[in-house]
Structure formats: C-alpha cells, structure tokens
mmCIF file of C-alpha atoms in Angstrom:
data_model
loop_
_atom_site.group_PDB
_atom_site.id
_atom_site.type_symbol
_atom_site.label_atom_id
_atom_site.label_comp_id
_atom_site.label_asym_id
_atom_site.label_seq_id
_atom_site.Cartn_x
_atom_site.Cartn_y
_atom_site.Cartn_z
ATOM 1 C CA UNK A 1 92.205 94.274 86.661
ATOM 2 C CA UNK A 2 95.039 95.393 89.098
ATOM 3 C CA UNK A 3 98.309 94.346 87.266
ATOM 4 C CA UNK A 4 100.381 94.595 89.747
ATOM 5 C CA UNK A 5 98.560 93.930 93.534
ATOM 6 C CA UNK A 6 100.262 93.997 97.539
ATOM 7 C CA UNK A 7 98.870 92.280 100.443
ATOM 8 C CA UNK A 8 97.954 93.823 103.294
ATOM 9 C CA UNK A 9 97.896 97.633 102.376
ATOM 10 C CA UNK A 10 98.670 98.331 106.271
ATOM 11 C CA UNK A 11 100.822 96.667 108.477
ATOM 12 C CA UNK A 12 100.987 97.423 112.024
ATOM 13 C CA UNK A 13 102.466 95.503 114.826
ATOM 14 C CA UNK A 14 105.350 95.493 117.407
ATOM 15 C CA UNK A 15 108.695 95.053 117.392
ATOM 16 C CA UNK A 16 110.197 91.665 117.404
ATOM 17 C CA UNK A 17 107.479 89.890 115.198
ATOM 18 C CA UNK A 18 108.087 88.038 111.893
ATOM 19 C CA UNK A 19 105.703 89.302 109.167
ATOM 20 C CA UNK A 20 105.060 88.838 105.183
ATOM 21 C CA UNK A 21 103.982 90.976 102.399
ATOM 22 C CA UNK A 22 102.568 89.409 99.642
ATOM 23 C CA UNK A 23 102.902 90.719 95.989
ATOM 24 C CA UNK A 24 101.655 89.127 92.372
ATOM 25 C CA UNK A 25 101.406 90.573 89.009
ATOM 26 C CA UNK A 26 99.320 89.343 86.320
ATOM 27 C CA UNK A 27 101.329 91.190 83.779
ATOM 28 C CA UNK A 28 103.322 88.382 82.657
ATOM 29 C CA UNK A 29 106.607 89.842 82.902
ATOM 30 C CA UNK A 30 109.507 87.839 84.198
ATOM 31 C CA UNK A 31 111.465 90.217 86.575
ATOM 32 C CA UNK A 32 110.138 91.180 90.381
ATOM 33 C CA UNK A 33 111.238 93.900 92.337
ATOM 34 C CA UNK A 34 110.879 94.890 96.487
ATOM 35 C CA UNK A 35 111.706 98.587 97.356
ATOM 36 C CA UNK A 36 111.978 100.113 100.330
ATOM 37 C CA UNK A 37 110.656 103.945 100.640
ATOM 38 C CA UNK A 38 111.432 105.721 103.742
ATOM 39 C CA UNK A 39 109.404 108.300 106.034
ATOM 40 C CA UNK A 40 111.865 111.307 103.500
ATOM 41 C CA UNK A 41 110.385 109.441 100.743
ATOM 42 C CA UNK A 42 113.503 108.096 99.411
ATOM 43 C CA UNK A 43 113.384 104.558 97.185
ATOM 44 C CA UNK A 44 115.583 102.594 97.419
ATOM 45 C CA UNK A 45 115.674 98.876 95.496
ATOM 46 C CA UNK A 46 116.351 95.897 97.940
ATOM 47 C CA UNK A 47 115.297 92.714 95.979
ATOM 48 C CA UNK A 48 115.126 91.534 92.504
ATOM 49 C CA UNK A 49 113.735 88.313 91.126
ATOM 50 C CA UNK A 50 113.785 86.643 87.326
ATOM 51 C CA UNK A 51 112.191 83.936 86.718
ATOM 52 C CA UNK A 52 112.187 82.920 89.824
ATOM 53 C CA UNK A 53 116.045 83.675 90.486
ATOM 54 C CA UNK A 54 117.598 85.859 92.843
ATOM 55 C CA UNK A 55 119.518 88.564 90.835
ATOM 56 C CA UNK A 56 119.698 91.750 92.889
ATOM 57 C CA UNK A 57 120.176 91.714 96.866
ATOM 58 C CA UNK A 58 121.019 95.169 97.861
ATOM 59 C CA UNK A 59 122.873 95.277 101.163
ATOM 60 C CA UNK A 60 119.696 94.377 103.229
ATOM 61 C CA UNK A 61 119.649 92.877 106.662
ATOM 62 C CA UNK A 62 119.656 89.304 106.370
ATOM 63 C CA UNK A 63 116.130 89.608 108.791
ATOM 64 C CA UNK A 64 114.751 90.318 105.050
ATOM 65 C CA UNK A 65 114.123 87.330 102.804
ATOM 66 C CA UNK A 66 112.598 87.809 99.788
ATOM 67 C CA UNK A 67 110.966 84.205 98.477
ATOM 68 C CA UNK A 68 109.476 83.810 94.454
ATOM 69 C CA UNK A 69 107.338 80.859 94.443
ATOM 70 C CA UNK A 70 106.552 81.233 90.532
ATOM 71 C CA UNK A 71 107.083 84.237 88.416
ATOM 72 C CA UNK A 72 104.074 85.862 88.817
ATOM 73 C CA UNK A 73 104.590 85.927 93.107
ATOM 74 C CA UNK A 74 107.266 87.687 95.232
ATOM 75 C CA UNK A 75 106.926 87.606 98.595
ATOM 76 C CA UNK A 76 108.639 89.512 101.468
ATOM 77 C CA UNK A 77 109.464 88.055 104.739
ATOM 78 C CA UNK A 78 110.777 90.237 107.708
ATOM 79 C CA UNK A 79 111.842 88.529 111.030
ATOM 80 C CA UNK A 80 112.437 90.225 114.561
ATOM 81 C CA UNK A 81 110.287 93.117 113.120
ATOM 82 C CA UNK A 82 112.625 96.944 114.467
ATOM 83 C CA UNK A 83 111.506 100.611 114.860
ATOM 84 C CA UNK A 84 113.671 101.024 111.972
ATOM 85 C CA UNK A 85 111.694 98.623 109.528
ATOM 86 C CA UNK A 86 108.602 101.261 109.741
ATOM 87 C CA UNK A 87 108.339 102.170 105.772
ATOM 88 C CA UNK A 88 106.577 101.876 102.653
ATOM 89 C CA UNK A 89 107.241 98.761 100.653
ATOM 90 C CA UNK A 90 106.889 98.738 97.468
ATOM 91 C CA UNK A 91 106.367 95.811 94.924
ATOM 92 C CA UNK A 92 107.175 96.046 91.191
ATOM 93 C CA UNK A 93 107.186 94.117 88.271
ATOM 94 C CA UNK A 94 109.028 94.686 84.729
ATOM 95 C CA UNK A 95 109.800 92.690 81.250
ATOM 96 C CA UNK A 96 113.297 92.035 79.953
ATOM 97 C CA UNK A 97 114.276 94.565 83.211
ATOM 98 C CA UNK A 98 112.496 97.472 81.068
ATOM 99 C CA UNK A 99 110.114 100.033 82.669
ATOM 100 C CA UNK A 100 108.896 99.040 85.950
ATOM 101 C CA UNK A 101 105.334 98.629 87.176
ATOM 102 C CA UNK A 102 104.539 99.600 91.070
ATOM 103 C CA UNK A 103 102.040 98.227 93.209
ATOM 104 C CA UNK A 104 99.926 100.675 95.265
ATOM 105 C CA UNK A 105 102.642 99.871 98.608
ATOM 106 C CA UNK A 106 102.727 98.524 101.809
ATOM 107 C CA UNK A 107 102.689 100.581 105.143
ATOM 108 C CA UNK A 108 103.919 99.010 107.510
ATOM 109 C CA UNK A 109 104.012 100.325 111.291
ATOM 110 C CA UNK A 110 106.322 98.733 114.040
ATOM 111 C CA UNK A 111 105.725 99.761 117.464
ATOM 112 C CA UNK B 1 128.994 105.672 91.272
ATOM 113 C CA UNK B 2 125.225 105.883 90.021
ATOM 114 C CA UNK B 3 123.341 108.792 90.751
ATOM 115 C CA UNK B 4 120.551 111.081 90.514
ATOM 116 C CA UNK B 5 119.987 114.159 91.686
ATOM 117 C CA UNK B 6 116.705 116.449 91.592
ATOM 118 C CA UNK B 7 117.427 119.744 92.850
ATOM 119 C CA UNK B 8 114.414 120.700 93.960
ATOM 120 C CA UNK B 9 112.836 119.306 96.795
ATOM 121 C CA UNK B 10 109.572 121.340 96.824
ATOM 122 C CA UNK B 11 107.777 123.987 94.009
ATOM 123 C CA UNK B 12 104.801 125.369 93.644
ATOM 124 C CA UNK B 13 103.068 126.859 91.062
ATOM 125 C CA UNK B 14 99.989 128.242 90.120
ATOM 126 C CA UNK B 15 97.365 126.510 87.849
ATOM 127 C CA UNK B 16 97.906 127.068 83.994
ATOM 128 C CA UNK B 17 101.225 127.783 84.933
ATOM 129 C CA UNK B 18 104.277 125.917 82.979
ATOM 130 C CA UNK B 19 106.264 123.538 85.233
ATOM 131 C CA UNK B 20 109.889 122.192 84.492
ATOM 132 C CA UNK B 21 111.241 119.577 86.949
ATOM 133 C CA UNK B 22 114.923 119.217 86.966
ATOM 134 C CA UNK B 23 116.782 115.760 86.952
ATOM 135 C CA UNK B 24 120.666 115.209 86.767
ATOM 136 C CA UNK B 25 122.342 111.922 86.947
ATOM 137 C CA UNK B 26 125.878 110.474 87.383
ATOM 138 C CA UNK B 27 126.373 107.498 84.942
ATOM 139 C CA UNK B 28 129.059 106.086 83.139
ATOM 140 C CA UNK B 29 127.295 104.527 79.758
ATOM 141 C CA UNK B 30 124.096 105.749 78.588
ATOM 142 C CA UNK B 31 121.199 105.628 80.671
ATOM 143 C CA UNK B 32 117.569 104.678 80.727
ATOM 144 C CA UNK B 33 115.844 107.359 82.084
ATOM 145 C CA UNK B 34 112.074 107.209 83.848
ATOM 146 C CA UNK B 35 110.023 109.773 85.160
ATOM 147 C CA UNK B 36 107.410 108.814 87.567
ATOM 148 C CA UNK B 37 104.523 110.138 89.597
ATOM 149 C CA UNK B 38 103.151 109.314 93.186
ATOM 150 C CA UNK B 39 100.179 110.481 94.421
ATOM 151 C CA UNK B 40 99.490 110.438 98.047
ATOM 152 C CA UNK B 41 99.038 107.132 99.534
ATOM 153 C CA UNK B 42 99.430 105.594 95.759
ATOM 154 C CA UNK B 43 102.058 103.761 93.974
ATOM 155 C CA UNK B 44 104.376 105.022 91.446
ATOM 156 C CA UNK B 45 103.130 105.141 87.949
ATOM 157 C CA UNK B 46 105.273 105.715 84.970
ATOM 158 C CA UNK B 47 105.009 108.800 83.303
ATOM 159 C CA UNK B 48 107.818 108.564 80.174
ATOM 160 C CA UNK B 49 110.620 106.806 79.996
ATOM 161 C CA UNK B 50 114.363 107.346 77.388
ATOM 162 C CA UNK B 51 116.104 104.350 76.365
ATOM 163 C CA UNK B 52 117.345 105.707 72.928
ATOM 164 C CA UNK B 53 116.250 107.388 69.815
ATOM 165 C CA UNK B 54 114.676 110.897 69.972
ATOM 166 C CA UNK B 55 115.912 112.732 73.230
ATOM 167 C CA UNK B 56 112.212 114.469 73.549
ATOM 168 C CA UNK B 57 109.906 112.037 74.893
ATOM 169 C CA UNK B 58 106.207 112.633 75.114
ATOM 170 C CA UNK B 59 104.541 110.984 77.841
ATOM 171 C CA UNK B 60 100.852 110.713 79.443
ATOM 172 C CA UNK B 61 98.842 113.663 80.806
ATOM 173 C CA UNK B 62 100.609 116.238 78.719
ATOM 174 C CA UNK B 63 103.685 115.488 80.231
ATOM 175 C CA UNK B 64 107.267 115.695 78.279
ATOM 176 C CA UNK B 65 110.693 115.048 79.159
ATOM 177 C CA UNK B 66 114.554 115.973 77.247
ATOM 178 C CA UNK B 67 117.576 113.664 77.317
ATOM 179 C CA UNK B 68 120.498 116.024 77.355
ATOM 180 C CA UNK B 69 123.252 114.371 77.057
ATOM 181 C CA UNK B 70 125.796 116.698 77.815
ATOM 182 C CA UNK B 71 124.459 118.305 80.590
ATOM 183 C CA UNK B 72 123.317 114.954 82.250
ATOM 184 C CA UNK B 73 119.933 115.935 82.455
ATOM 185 C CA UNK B 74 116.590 114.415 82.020
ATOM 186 C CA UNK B 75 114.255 117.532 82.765
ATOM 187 C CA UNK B 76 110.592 117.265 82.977
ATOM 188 C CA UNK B 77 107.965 119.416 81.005
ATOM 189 C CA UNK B 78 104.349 120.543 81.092
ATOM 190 C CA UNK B 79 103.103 123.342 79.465
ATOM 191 C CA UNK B 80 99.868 124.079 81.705
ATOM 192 C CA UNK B 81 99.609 122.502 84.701
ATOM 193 C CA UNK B 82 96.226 121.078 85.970
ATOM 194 C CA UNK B 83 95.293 121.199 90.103
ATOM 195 C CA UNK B 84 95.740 117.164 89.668
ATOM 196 C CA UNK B 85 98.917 117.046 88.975
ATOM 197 C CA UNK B 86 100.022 117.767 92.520
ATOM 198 C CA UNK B 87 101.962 115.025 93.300
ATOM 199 C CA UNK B 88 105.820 113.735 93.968
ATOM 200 C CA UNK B 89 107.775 113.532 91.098
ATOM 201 C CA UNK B 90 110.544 110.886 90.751
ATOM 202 C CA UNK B 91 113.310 110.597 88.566
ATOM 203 C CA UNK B 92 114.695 107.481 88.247
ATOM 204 C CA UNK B 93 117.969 105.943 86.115
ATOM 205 C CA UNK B 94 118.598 102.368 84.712
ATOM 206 C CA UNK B 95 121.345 100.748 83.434
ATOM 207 C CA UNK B 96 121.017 100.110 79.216
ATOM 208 C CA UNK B 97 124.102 97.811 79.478
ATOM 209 C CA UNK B 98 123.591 94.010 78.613
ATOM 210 C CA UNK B 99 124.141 93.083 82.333
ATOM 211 C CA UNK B 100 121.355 95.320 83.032
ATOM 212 C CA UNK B 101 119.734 93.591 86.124
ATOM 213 C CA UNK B 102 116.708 96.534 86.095
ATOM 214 C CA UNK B 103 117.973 98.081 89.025
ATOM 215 C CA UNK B 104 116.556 101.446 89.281
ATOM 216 C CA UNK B 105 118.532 104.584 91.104
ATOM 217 C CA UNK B 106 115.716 107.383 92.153
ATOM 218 C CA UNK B 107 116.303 111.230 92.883
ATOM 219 C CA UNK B 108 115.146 112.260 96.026
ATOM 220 C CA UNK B 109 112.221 113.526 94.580
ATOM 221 C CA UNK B 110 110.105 116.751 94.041
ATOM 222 C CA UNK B 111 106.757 117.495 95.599
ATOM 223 C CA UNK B 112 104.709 119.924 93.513
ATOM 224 C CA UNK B 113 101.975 122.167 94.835
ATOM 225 C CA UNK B 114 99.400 123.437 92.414
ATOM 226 C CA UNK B 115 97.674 126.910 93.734
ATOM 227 C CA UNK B 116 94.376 127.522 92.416
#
C-alpha cells in the first residue's frame, strides 16, 4: 500500500491556467506538508497542515493555496499557472512533526 | 538563521569503495537531523534520522550517520558502497524545540556516482 500517494505524477499545461495536485496519506499521522523542489534540486517547504490547520505558510505567492479537507488529504491549488511555477512538488506527511514521509512528486510543466 | 550546508555538490566513487557525505548546519538549539535519499524520478525516503541519545545512528542499507556537536556536523557513512546507491543525498535539519512546527531546512544536496 502506497502510504503516502500524489495525483497526477505529470503536469503539463500553459501559462495562465489554474491547476490542483492532489495528495493523501494513509499513514495516520496528523501533520501535511507541500514542498517545492526546483530544476537545481533545491527543497524548499511551502505549506504545512495539522489536523486540518494551517501552521506553516512560507512566503509563497498568494496564486498558491493549499486546502486540507480532512487529515488524511492536502491539496494544492495554483492559479494563473507562470514559467516560473515549472518544478517538482512534493507532498509529505509526518506524526507529532517527527520524520517526514515523501510522496513520489509532482512534475509539473508550464509552457 | 537556519541552515545547512553540504559541501559537496557532486562525488564519485568506485564500487566497494567507502563513502562519507558531509553535512553542516547553522542552528541555535539542538537539532533534529535527517538524512535522505532520492533516486531519479522518486521521492525522498528517509534514510536515519538524530533527535537525541547516541550521536551514531545506524540507518537502512548499511548506511550510518554522526551527530557532532561541536563541529555542527551530521556526516554520512557507508563502508562499501553498492552500484544502487547512486542517488542524491539530502541533508535535512528540524527544529527539537516545543514550537517545533516540522519545518524541515535541506542542504543543497549531493549527487553520488558509483563507477563499476
């Protein structure tokens, strides 16, 4: 069973479009995570969710909004879709905020 | 501020070979410390992790990392290295404070080449 699972695995579409990423663990844990990896490879954390509530929001552009329907879901929302949004995104989940579990990423393409 | 810092951006060694992977970090209580791997096109999975206790942590595939404090170092060990474990090595650094909100800081990372 995958604990810790991203919808779609590739993203590609042009600039200006709104689009979603869809993550859900089945892990249990009670804190979600978003980060962004760019074409160096660098990580870098954007979004944090427990239990549902916002608790980290990294100085993202507010075209980013991270939603967490229960505690097992956090979804990412990106509107008007730039050149600059082409990364990896990465969904993770942890317990009590101890060791982190990744999902296998998100590419996602704007053109 | 948080940092962390892993000097080397690319090695490469030969199979059999040992392999150390360097980590420092800049923080101002003590740390939680992670090492994790990334395969290409894969997620991150963890390979050890330091919250407290012993400062030489085993972890999986043979892998073993040392807390030292006073250097501010978190280096990563493997006695014989294995043609899978060419990968990208992160190093990552967590706050073990109460108002720990499980935000990670990652090195830049290290991409290791294994030659046959």
């Amino acid at each position: 069973d995958t604990a810790v699972s991203q919808t779609p695995k590739y993203l590609v579409t042009q600039m200006g479009n709104d689009k979603s990423i869809k993550c859900e663990q089945n892990l249990g844990h009670d804190t979600m995570y978003w980060y962004k990896q760019d074409s160096k490879k660098f990580l870098k954390i954007m979004f944090s969710y427990n239990n549902k509530e916002l608790i980290i929001n990294e100085t993202v552009p507010n075209r980013f909004s991270p939603k967490s329907p229960d505690k097992a879901h956090l979804n990412l929302h990106i509107n008007s879709l730039e050149l600059g949004d082409s990364a990896v995104y990465f969904c993770a989940s942890s317990q009590d905020r101890g060791e982190q579990f990744f999902g296998p990423g998100t590419r996602l393409t704007v053109l | 501020a948080q940092s962390v810092t892993q000097p080397d951006i690319h090695i490469t060694v030969s199979e059999g070979a040992s392999l150390e992977l360097r980590c420092n970090y800049s923080y101002g209580a003590t740390p939680y410390l992670f090492w994790y791997v990334q395969s290409p096109g894969q997620g991150l999975q963890l390979l050890l992790k330091y919250f407290s206790g012993d400062t030489l942590v085993q972890g999986i595939k043979g892998f073993e990392a040392e807390f030292k404090r006073s250097q501010s170092s978190f280096n990563l060990r493997k006695p014989s290295v294995h043609w899978s474990d060419a990968a990208e090595y992160f190093c990552a650094v967590g706050s073990s404070l109460s108002s720990n909100t499980g935000k990670l800081i990652f090195g830049q990372g290290t991409t290791l080449q294994v030659k046959p």
